[in-house]
Coordinates of C-alpha atoms in Angstrom, one line a residue:
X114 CA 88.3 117.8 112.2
X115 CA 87.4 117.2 115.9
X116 CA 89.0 120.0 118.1
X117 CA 90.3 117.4 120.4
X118 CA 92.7 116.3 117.6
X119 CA 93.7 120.0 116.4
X120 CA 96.2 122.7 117.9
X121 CA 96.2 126.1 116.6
X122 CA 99.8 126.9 115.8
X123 CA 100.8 130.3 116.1
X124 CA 104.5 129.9 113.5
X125 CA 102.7 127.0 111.2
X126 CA 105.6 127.6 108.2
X127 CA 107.5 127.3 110.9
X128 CA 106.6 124.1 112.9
X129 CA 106.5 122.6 109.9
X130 CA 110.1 123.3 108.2
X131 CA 111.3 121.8 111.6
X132 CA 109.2 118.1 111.1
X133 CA 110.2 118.6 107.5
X134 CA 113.8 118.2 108.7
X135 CA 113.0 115.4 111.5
X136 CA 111.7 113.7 109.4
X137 CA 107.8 113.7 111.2
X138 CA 105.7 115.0 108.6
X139 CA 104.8 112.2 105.6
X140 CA 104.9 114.5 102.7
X141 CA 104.0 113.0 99.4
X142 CA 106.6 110.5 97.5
X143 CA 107.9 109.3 94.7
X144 CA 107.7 105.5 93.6
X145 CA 111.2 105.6 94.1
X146 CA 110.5 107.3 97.6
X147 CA 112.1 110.3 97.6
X148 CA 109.8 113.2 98.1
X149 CA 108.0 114.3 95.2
X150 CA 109.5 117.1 92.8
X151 CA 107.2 120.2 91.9
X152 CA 106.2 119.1 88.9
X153 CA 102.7 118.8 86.6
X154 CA 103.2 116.9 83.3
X155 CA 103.6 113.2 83.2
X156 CA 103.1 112.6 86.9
X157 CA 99.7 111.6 88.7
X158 CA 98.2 111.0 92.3
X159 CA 96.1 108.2 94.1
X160 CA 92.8 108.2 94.5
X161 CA 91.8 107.1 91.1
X162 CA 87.9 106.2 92.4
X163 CA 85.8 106.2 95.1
X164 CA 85.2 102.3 95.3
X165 CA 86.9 99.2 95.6
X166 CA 87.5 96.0 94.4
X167 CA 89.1 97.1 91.1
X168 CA 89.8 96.1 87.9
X169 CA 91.5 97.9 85.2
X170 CA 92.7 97.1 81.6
X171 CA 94.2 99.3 78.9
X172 CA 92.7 98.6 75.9
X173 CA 91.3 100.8 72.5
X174 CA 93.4 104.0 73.8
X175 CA 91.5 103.7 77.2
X176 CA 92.1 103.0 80.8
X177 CA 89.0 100.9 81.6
X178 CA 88.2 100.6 85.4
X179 CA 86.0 98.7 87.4
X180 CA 85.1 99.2 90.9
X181 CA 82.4 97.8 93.4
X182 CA 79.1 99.3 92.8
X183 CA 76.6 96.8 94.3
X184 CA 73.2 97.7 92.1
X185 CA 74.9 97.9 89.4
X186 CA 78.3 98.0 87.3
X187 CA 79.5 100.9 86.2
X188 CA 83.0 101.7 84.1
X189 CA 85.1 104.4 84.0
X190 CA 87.5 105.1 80.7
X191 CA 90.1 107.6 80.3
X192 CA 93.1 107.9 78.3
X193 CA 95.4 108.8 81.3
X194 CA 95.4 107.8 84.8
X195 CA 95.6 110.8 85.8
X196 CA 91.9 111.6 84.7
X197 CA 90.2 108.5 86.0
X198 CA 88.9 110.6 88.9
X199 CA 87.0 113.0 87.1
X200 CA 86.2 110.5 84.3
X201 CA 81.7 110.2 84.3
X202 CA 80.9 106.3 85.0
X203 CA 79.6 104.3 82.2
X204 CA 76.7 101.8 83.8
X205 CA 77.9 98.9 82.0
X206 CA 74.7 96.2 83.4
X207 CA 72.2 96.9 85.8
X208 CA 70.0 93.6 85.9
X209 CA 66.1 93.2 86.8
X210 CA 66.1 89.3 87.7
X211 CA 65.6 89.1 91.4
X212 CA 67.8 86.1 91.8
X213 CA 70.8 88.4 91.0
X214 CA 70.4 91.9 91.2
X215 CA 71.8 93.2 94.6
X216 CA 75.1 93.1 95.7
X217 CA 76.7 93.3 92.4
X218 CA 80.5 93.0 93.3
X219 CA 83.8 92.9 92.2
X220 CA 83.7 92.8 88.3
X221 CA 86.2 91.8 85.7
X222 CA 86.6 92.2 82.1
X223 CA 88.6 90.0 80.1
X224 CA 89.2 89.4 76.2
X225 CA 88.9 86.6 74.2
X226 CA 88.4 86.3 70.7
X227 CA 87.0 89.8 69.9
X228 CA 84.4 89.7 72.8
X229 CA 84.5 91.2 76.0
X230 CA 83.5 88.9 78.7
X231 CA 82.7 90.5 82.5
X232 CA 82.6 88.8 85.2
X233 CA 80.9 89.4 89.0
X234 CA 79.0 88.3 91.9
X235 CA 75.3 89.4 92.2
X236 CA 72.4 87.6 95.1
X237 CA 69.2 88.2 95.9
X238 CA 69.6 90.7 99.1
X239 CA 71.6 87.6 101.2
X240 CA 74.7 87.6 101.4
X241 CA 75.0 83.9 101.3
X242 CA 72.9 83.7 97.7
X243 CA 76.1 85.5 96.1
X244 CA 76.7 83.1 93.2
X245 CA 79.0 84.0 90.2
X246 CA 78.0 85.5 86.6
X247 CA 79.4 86.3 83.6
X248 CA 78.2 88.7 80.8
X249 CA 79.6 88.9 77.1
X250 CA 79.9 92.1 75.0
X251 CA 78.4 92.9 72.0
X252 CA 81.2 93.8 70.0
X253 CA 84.6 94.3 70.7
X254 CA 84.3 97.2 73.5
X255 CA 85.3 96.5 76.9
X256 CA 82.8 99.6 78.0
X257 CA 79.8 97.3 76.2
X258 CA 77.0 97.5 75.8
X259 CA 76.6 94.1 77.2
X260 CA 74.3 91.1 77.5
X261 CA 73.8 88.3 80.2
X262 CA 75.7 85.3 79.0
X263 CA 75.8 82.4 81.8
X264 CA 75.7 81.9 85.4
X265 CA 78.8 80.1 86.5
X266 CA 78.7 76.8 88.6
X267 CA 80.9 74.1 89.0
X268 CA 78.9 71.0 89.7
X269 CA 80.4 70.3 93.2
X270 CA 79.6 73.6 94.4
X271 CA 76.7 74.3 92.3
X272 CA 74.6 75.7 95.3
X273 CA 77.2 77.0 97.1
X274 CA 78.5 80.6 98.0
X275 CA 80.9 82.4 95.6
X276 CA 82.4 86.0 95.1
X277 CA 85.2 87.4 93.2
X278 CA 85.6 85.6 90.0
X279 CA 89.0 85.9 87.9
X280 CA 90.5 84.0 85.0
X281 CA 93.5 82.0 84.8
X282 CA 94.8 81.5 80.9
X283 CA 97.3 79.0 80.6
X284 CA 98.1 77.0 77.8
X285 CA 95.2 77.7 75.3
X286 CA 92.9 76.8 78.5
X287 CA 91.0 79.0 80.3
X288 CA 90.1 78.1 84.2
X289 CA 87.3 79.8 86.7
X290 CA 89.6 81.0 89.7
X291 CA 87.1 82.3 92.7
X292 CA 86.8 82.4 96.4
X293 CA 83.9 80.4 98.1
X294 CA 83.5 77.6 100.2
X295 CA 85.9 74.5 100.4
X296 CA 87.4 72.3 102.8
X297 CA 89.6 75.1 104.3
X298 CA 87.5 78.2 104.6
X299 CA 84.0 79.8 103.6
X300 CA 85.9 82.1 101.6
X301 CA 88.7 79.8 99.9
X302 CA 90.5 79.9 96.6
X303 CA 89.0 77.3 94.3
X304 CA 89.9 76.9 90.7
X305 CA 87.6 75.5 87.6
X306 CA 88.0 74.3 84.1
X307 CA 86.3 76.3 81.6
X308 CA 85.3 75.0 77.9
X309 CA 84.7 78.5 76.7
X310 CA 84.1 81.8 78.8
X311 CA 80.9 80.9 80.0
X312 CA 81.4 77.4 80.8
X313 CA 82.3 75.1 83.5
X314 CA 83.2 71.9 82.5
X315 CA 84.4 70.0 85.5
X316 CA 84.8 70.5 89.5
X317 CA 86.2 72.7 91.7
X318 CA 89.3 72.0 93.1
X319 CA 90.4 73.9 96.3
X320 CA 93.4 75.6 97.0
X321 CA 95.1 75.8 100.4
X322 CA 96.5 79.1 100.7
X323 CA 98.3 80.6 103.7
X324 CA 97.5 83.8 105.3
X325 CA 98.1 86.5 107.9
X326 CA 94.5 85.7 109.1
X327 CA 92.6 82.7 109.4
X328 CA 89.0 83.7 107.9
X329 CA 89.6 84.8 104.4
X330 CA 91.1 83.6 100.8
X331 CA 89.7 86.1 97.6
X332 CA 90.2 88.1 94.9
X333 CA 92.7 85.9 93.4
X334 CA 94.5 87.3 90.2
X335 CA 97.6 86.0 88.1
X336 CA 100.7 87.4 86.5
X337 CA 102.2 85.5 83.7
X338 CA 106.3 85.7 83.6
X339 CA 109.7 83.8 83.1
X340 CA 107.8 80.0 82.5
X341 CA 105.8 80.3 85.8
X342 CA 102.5 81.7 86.5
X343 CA 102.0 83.6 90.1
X344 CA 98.9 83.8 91.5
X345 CA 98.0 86.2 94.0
X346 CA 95.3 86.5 96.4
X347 CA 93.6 88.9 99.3
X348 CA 93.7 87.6 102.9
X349 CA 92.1 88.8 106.1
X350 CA 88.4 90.6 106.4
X351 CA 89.0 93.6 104.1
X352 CA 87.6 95.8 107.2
X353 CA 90.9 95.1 108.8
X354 CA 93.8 97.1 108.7
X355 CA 95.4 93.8 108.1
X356 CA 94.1 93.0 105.0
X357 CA 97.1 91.8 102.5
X358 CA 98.1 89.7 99.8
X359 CA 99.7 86.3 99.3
X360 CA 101.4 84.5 96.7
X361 CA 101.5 81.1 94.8
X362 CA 103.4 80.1 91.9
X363 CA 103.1 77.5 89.0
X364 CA 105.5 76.0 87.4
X365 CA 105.3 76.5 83.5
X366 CA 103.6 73.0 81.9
X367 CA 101.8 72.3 85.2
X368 CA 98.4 71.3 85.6
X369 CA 96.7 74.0 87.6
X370 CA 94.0 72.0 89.0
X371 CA 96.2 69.7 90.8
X372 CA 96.9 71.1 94.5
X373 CA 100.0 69.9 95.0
X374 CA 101.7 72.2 91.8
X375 CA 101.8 75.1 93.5
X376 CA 104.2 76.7 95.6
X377 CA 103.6 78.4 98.3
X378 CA 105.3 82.1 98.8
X379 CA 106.3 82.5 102.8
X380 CA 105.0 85.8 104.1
X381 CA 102.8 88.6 102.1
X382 CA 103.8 90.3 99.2
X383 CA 101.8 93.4 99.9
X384 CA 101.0 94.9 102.9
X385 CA 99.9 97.6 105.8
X386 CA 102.4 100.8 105.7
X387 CA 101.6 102.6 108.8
X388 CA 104.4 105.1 107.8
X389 CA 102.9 106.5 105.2
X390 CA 99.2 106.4 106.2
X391 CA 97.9 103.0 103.8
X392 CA 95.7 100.5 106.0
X393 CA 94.3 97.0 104.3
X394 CA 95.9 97.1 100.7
X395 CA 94.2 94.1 98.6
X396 CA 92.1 93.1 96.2
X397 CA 93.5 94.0 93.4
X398 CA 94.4 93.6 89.8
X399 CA 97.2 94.1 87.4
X400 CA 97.4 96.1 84.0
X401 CA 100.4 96.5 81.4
X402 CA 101.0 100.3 80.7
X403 CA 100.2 101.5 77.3
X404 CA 102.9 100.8 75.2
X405 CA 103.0 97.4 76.9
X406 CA 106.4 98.3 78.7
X407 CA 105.8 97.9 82.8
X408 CA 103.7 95.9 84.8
X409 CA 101.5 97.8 86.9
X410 CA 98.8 97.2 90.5
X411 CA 95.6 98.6 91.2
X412 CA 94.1 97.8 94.3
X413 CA 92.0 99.4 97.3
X414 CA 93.5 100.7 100.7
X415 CA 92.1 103.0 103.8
X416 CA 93.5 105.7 105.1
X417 CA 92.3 104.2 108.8
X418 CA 93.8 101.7 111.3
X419 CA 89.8 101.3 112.3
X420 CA 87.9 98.2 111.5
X421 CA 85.3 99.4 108.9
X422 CA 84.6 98.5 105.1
X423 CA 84.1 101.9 104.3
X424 CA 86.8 104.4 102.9
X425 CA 88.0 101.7 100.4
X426 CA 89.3 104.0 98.0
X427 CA 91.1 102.8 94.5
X428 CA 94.8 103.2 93.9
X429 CA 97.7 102.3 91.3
X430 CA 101.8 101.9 91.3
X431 CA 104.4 100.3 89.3
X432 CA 105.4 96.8 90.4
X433 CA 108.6 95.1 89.5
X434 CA 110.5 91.9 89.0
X435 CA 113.2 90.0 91.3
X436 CA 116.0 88.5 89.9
X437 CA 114.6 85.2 90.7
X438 CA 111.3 85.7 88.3
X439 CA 109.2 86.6 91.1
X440 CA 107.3 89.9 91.1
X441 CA 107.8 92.7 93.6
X442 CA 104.6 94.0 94.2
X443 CA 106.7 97.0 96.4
X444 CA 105.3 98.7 98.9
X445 CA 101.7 100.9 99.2
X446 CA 102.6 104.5 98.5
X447 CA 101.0 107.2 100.5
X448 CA 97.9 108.5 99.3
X449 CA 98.8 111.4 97.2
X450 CA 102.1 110.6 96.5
X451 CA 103.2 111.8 93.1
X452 CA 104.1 109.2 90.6
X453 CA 105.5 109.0 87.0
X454 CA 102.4 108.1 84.7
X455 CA 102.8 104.6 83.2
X456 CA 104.8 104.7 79.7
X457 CA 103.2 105.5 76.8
X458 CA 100.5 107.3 78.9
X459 CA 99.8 110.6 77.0
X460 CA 99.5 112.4 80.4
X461 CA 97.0 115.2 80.8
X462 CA 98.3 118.6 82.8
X463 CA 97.0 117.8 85.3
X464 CA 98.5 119.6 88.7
X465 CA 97.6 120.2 92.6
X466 CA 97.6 123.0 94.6
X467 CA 98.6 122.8 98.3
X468 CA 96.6 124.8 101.4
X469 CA 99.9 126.0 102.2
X470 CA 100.4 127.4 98.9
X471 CA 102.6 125.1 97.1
X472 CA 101.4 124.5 93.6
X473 CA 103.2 121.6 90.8
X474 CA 100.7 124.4 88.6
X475 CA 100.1 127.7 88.6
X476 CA 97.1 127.5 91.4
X477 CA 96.7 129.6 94.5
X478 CA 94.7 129.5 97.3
X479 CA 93.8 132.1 99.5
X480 CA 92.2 132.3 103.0
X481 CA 89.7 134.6 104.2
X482 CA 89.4 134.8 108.2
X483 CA 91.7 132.9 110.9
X484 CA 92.4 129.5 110.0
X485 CA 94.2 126.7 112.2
X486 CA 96.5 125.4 110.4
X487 CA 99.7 122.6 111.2
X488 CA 100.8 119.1 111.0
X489 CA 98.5 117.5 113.3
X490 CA 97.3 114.8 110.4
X491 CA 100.6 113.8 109.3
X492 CA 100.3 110.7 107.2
X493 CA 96.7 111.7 106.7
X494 CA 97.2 115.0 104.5
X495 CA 99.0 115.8 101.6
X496 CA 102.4 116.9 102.3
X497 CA 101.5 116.0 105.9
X498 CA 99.7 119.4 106.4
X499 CA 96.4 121.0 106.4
X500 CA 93.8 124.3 107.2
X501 CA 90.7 124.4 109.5
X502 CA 88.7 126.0 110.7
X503 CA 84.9 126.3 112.7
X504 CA 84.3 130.1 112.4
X505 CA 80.8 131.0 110.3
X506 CA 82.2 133.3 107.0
X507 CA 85.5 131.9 106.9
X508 CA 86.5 131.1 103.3
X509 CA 89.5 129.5 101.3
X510 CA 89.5 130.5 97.2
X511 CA 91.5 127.8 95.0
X512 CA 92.0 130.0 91.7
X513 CA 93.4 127.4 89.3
X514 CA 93.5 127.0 85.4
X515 CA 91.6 124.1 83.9
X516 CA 88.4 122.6 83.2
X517 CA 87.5 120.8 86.3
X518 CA 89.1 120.4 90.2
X519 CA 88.7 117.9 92.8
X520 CA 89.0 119.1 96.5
X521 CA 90.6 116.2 99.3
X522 CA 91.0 116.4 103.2
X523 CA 90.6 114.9 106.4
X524 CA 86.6 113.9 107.0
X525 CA 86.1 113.4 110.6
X526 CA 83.5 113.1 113.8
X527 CA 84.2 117.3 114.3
X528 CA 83.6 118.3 110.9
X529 CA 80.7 120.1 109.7
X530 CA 79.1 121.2 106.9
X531 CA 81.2 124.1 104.3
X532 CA 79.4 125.9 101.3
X533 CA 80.9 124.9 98.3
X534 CA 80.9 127.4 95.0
X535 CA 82.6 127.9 91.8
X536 CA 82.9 131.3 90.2
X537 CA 80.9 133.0 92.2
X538 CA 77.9 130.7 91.8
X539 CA 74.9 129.2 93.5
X540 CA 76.7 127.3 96.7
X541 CA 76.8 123.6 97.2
X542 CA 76.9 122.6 100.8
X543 CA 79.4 120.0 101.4
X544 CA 79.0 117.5 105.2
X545 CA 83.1 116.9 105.8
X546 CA 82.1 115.0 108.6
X547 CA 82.9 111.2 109.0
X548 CA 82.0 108.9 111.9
X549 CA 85.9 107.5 111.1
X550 CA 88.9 110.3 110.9
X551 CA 90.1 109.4 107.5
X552 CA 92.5 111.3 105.1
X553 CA 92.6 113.1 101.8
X554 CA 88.9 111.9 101.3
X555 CA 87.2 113.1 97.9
X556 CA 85.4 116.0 99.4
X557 CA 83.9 117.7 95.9
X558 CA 84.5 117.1 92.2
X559 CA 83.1 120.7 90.3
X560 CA 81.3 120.4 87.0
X561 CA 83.4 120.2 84.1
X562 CA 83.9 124.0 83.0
X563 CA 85.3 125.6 80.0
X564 CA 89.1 125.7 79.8
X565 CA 90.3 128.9 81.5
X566 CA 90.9 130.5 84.8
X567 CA 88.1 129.8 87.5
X568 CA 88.0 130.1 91.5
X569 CA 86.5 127.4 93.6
X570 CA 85.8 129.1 97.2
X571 CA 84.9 126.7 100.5
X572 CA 83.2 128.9 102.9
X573 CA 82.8 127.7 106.4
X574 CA 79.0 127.9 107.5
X575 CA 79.5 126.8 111.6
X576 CA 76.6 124.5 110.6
X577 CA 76.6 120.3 111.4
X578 CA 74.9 117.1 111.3
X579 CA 73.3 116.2 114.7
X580 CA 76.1 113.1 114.7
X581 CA 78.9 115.9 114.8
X582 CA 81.1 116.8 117.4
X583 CA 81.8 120.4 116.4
X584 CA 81.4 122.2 112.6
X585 CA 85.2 122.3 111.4
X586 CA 85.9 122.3 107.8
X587 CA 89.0 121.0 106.9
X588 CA 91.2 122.1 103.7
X589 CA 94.1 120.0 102.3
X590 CA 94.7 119.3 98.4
X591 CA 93.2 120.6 95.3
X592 CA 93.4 118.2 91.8
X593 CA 93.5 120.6 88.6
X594 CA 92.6 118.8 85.3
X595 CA 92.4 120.1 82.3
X596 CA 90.9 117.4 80.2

């Protein structure tokens, strides 16, 4: 972290207990938002990838997740959430026509029949070529393999720009939802019939939707509930900390591609909580749990107020239902807060171990040399806390019991580079730096190691990159697994 932002505390346990009781420090939470319990099994924490623009189905035992790749599309697949993280990528398409193989975004995988159909937006290398595409599996796998089917291109828009393709099914139809251009913005909602999943058979009709900001209307994505259909959709530039969703509705029986039969909600439906550290929450999907039970969101957020499109970093919660039909899509959780696993997940074991100690497992860390150490990064750091340090030799050992462990802090401008190794092994250096101060940021994910009791150790090495400020290395959570 930059030494500007940092003060060495000489009672940290103690400093902290007293923001504990103020109520300063943004410790991890519940979905009910209390803070979290110590506790392991049937529990997991956000991140769940890297990317964003997700999209995630339970299907065939699996999670199945999507994420922005852009030259390619990759999937990951785990039977709990909790293991998405550490789950290896599938590459699901990678194409070799130069019409459409760069800037592969925002895909999404839907059933029908027993094929898998995935849709995305692909271009040339400009950004105004993107054009929509579908692919169709070869048998019934949502992870593939998978062939190209069709591009997608209603007739009034045929050479037009167009990202983030979704379905709508409604009545035995299907319909093309997507945002492009239309008589209210380059990036607007328009909606398309379909004859079959690689169809369009008729014109785009555009939607007006309101927004917090004027520029943008994407990522559009419906819930199906009580005789109405809700569709909800991604305003603002997604580099702003602004970025939110908004809310239409359908009556049940109502022809979608007539304007005029939607409702408009007032207001977003999920948005910005500077209290707890989650900046530009949108584009997003929805999944049912396992056993079919709860409704759930996946979506992307930044742990930055700052303008930028990096640091988009995939994340899940429960949603609920109003009395009035309508969902409540709550509000974004802090990153790292601990949540009950969807039902009918099978869960996994996984725990975390804290760098002040705290474990929901039976992990450790230990600290070799003088580390800062405080509250400095509130919202930032997992239970609003963290270790770091600029001093050449300096380590911190995470002994933990598992196969694999994930390590998560602060990246920014006066962070340098730390020596990574697991059981005494060859070192990996690690660069924490990051041109924005951001929070628990997927540092390192090990190799996947035999089940049993390991060390990870981070060793500071005083060395940086010539856009650093200063070489601190900054410590915050550990993720055991043990799949």
């Amino acid at each position: 972290m930059s030494a500007r932002s940092r003060t060495l505390l000489v009672t940290p346990l103690v400093t902290l207990l007293f923001a504990l009781l103020a109520g300063l420090v943004a410790v991890p939470q519940t979905a009910a938002g209390s803070p979290s319990a110590v506790t392991a099994a049937g529990t997991f924490r956000n991140p769940l990838n890297t990317g964003p623009d997700p999209y995630m189905t339970y299907a065939n035992g699996n999670y199945h997740l999507t994420t922005t790749q852009g030259d390619s599309i990759k999937m990951w697949r785990s039977p709990s959430l909790s293991t998405l993280l550490d789950a290896e990528p599938i590459t699901v398409w990678r194409d070799t026509d130069p019409s459409r193989n760069q800037h592969l975004w925002a895909p999404e995988f839907y059933r029908v029949g027993n094929r898998w159909y995935l849709y995305y937006t692909a271009d040339d290398g400009v950004d105004d070529h993107h054009r929509l595409y579908v692919l169709e599996s070869d048998a019934d796998d949502p992870a593939g393999p998978y062939h190209f089917k069709a591009k997608l291109t209603p007739p009034n828009h045929a050479n037009d720009f167009a990202i983030d393709p979704g379905i709508l099914q409604l009545g035995g139809r299907l319909y093309l939802a997507y945002s492009g251009i239309n008589a209210y913005q380059h990036n607007g909602l328009n909606l398309a019939p379909l004859s079959n999943p690689w169809t369009v058979s008729g014109n785009a009709v555009a939607l007006n939707g309101a927004g917090g900001c004027p520029e943008v209307r994407e990522g559009p994505e419906f819930l199906y509930r009580n005789g109405r259909t809700w569709m909800t959709y991604s305003t603002c530039d997604t580099g702003k900390p602004d970025y939110q969703l908004w809310m239409m509705s359908l009556p049940d029986g109502a022809d979608p591609l007539v304007p005029g039969n939607w409702t408009q909600h007032s207001g977003a439906v999920f948005s910005r909580n500077d209290a707890r550290g989650v900046f530009g929450p949108g584009h997003h999907a929805f999944f049912r749990s396992p056993d079919g039970r709860e409704d759930w969101i996946v979506y992307h957020a930044k742990t930055t107020k700052e303008f930028t499109y990096s640091n988009r970093t995939t994340r899940a919660q429960k949603i609920g239902w109003r009395a009035d039909g309508s969902p409540d899509l709550g509000t974004p959780l802090a990153l790292g807060a601990t949540q009950d696993l969807p039902s009918g997940d099978p869960g996994s074991g996984n725990h975390w171990i804290n760098d002040d100690g705290r474990s929901s497992g039976s992990g450790t860390v230990a600290f070799g040399g003088t580390w800062n150490s405080g509250t400095g990064c509130a919202a930032q750091c997992f239970w609003g806390d963290d270790h770091w340090s600029d001093r050449a030799g300096n380590t911190a050992t995470f002994r933990f019991t598992g196969t694999r462990i994930a390590l998560l802090s602060v990246q920014d401008t006066g962070n340098g580079i730390g020596a990574v190794g697991v059981d005494g092994g060859a070192e990996r250096r690690v660069d924490f730096y990051g041109a924005i101060r951001t929070g628990e940021t997927l540092q390192y994910l090990s190799p996947r190691l035999p089940y049993g009791t390991h060390t990870l150790t981070v060793r500071v090495t005083g060395e940086r990159n010539a856009s650093a400020k200063a070489a601190f290395v900054s410590v915050d959570r550990a993720e055991v697994y043990t799949d």
